[in-house]
PDB file of C-alpha atoms in Angstrom:
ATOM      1  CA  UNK P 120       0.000   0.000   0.000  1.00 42.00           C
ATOM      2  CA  UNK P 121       1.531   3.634  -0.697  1.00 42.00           C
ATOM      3  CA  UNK P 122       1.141   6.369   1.580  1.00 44.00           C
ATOM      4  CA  UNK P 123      -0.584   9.001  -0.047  1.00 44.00           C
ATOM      5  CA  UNK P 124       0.359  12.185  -0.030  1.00 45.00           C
ATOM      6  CA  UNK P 125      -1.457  15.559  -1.191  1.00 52.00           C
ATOM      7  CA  UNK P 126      -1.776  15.421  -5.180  1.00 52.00           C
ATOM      8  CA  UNK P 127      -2.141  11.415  -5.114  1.00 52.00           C
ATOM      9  CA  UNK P 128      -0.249   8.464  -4.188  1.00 55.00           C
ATOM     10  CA  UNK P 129       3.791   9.176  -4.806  1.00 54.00           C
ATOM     11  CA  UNK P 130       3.745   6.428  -7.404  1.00 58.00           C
ATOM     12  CA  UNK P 131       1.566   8.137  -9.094  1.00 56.00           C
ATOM     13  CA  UNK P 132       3.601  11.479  -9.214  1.00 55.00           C
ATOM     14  CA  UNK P 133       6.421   9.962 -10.407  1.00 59.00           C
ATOM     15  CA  UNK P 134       4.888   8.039 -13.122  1.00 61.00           C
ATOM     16  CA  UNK P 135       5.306  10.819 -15.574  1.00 63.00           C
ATOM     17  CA  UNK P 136       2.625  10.671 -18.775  1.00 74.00           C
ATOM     18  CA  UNK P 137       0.591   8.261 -19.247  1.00 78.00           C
ATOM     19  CA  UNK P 138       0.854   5.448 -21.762  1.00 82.00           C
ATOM     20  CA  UNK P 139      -1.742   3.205 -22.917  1.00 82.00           C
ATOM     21  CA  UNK P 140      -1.167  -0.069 -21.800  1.00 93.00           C
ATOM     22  CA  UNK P 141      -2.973  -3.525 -22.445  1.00 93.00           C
ATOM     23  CA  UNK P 142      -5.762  -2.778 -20.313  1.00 93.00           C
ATOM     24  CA  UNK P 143      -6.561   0.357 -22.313  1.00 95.00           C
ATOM     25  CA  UNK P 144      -6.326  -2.072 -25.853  1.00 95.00           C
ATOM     26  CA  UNK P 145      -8.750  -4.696 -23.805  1.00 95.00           C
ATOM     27  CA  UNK P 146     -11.315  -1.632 -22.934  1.00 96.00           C
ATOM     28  CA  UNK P 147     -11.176  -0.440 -26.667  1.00 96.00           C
ATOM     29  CA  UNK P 148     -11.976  -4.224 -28.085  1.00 97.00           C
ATOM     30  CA  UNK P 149     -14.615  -4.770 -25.519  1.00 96.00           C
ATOM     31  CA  UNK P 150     -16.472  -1.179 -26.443  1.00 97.00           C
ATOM     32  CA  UNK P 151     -16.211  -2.705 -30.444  1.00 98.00           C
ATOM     33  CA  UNK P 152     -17.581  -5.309 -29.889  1.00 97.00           C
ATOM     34  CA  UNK P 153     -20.163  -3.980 -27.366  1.00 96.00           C
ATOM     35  CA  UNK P 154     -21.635  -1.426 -30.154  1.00 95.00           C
ATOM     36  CA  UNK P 155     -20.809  -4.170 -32.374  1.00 97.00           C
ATOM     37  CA  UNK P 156     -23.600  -6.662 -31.289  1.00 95.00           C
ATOM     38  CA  UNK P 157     -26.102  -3.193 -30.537  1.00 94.00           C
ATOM     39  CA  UNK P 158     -25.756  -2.705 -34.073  1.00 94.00           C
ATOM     40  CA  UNK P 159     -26.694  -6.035 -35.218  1.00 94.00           C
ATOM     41  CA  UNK P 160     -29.186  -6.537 -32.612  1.00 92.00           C
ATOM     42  CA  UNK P 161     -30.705  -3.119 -33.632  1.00 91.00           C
ATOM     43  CA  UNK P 162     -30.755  -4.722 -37.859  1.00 91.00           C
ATOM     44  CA  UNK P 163     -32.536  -8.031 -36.328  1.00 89.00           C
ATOM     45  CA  UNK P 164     -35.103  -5.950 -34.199  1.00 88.00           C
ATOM     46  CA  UNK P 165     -36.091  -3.621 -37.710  1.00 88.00           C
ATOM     47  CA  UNK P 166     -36.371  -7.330 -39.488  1.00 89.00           C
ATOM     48  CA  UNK P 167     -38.810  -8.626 -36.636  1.00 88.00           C
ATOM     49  CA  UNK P 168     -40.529  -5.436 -36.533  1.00 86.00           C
ATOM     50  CA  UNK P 169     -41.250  -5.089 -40.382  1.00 90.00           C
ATOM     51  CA  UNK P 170     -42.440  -8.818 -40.100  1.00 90.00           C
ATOM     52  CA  UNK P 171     -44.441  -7.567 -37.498  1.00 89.00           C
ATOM     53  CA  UNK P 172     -42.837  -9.852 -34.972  1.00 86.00           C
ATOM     54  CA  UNK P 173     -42.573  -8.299 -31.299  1.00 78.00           C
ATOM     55  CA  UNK P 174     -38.566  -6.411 -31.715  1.00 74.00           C
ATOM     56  CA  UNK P 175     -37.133  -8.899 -29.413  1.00 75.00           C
ATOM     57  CA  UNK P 176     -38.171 -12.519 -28.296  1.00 81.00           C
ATOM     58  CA  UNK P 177     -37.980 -12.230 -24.610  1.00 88.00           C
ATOM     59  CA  UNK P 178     -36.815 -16.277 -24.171  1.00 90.00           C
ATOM     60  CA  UNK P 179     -33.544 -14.823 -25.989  1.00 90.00           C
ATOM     61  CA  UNK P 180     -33.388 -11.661 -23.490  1.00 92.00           C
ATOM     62  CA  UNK P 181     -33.922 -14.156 -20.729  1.00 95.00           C
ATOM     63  CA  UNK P 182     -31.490 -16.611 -21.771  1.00 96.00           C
ATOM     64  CA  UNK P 183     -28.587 -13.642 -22.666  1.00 95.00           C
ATOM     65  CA  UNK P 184     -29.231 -12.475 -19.029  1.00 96.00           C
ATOM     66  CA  UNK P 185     -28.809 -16.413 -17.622  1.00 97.00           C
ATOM     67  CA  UNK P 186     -25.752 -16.455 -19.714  1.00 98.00           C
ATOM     68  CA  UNK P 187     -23.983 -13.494 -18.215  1.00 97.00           C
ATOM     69  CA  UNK P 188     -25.380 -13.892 -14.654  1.00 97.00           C
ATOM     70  CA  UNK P 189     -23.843 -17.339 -14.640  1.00 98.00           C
ATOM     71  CA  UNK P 190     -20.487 -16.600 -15.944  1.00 98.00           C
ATOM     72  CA  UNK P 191     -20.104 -13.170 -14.395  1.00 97.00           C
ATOM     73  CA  UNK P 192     -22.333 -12.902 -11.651  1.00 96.00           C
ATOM     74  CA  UNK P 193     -24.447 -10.510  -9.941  1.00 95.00           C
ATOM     75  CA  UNK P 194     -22.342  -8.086 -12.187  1.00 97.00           C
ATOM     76  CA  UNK P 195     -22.945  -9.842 -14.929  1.00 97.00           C
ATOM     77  CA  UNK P 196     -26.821  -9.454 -14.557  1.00 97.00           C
ATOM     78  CA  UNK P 197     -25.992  -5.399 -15.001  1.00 97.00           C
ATOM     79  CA  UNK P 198     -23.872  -5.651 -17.830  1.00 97.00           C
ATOM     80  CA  UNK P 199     -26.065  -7.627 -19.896  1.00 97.00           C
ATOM     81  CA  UNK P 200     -29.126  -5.248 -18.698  1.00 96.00           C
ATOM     82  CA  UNK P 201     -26.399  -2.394 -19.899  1.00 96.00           C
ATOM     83  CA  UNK P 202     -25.832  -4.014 -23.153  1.00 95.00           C
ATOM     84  CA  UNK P 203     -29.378  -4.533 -23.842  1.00 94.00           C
ATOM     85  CA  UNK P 204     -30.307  -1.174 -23.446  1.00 94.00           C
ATOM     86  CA  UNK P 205     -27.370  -0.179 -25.926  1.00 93.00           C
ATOM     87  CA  UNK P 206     -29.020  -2.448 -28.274  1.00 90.00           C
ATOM     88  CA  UNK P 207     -32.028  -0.416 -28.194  1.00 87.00           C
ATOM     89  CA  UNK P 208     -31.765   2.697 -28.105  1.00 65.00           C
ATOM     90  CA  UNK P 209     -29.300   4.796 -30.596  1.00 55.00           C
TER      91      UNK P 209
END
């Protein structure tokens, strides 16, 4: 643990400027691929809708939710809520 000191944490003074790092490249990929699947999601709920199917079968909103709630967790529950939302709205 550092001792922090007025300004942040020393370490963090003396890092100098900041450099993207592997984290930063994961963040980017998962944010393409997040808007990614809203964008295709979006294209199959205009299909269903000019079929005049309901936008989106709620067994495959169920089972997405399952799906992250079981790998992920309780957090996982919120990001697939999150990513469902992107996938309607935009």
């Amino acid at each position: 643990m550092s001792e922090t000191v007025e300004g942040g944490s020393a370490p963090d003074r003396l890092a100098g400027p900041y450099e993207p790092d592997e984290l930063d490249r994961l963040d980017e990929q998962l944010i393409a691929l997040v808007l990614l699947r809203a964008r295709r999601a979006r294209g199959r709920q205009s299909d269903r809708r000019a079929s005049g199917l309901p936008m989106s079968p709620l067994a495959r909103e169920n089972a997405m939710l399952r799906q992250y709630t079981e790998r992920l967790g309780r957090e996982g529950t919120a990001i697939a809520l999150a990513v469902l939302a992107l996938s309607r709205h935009r």
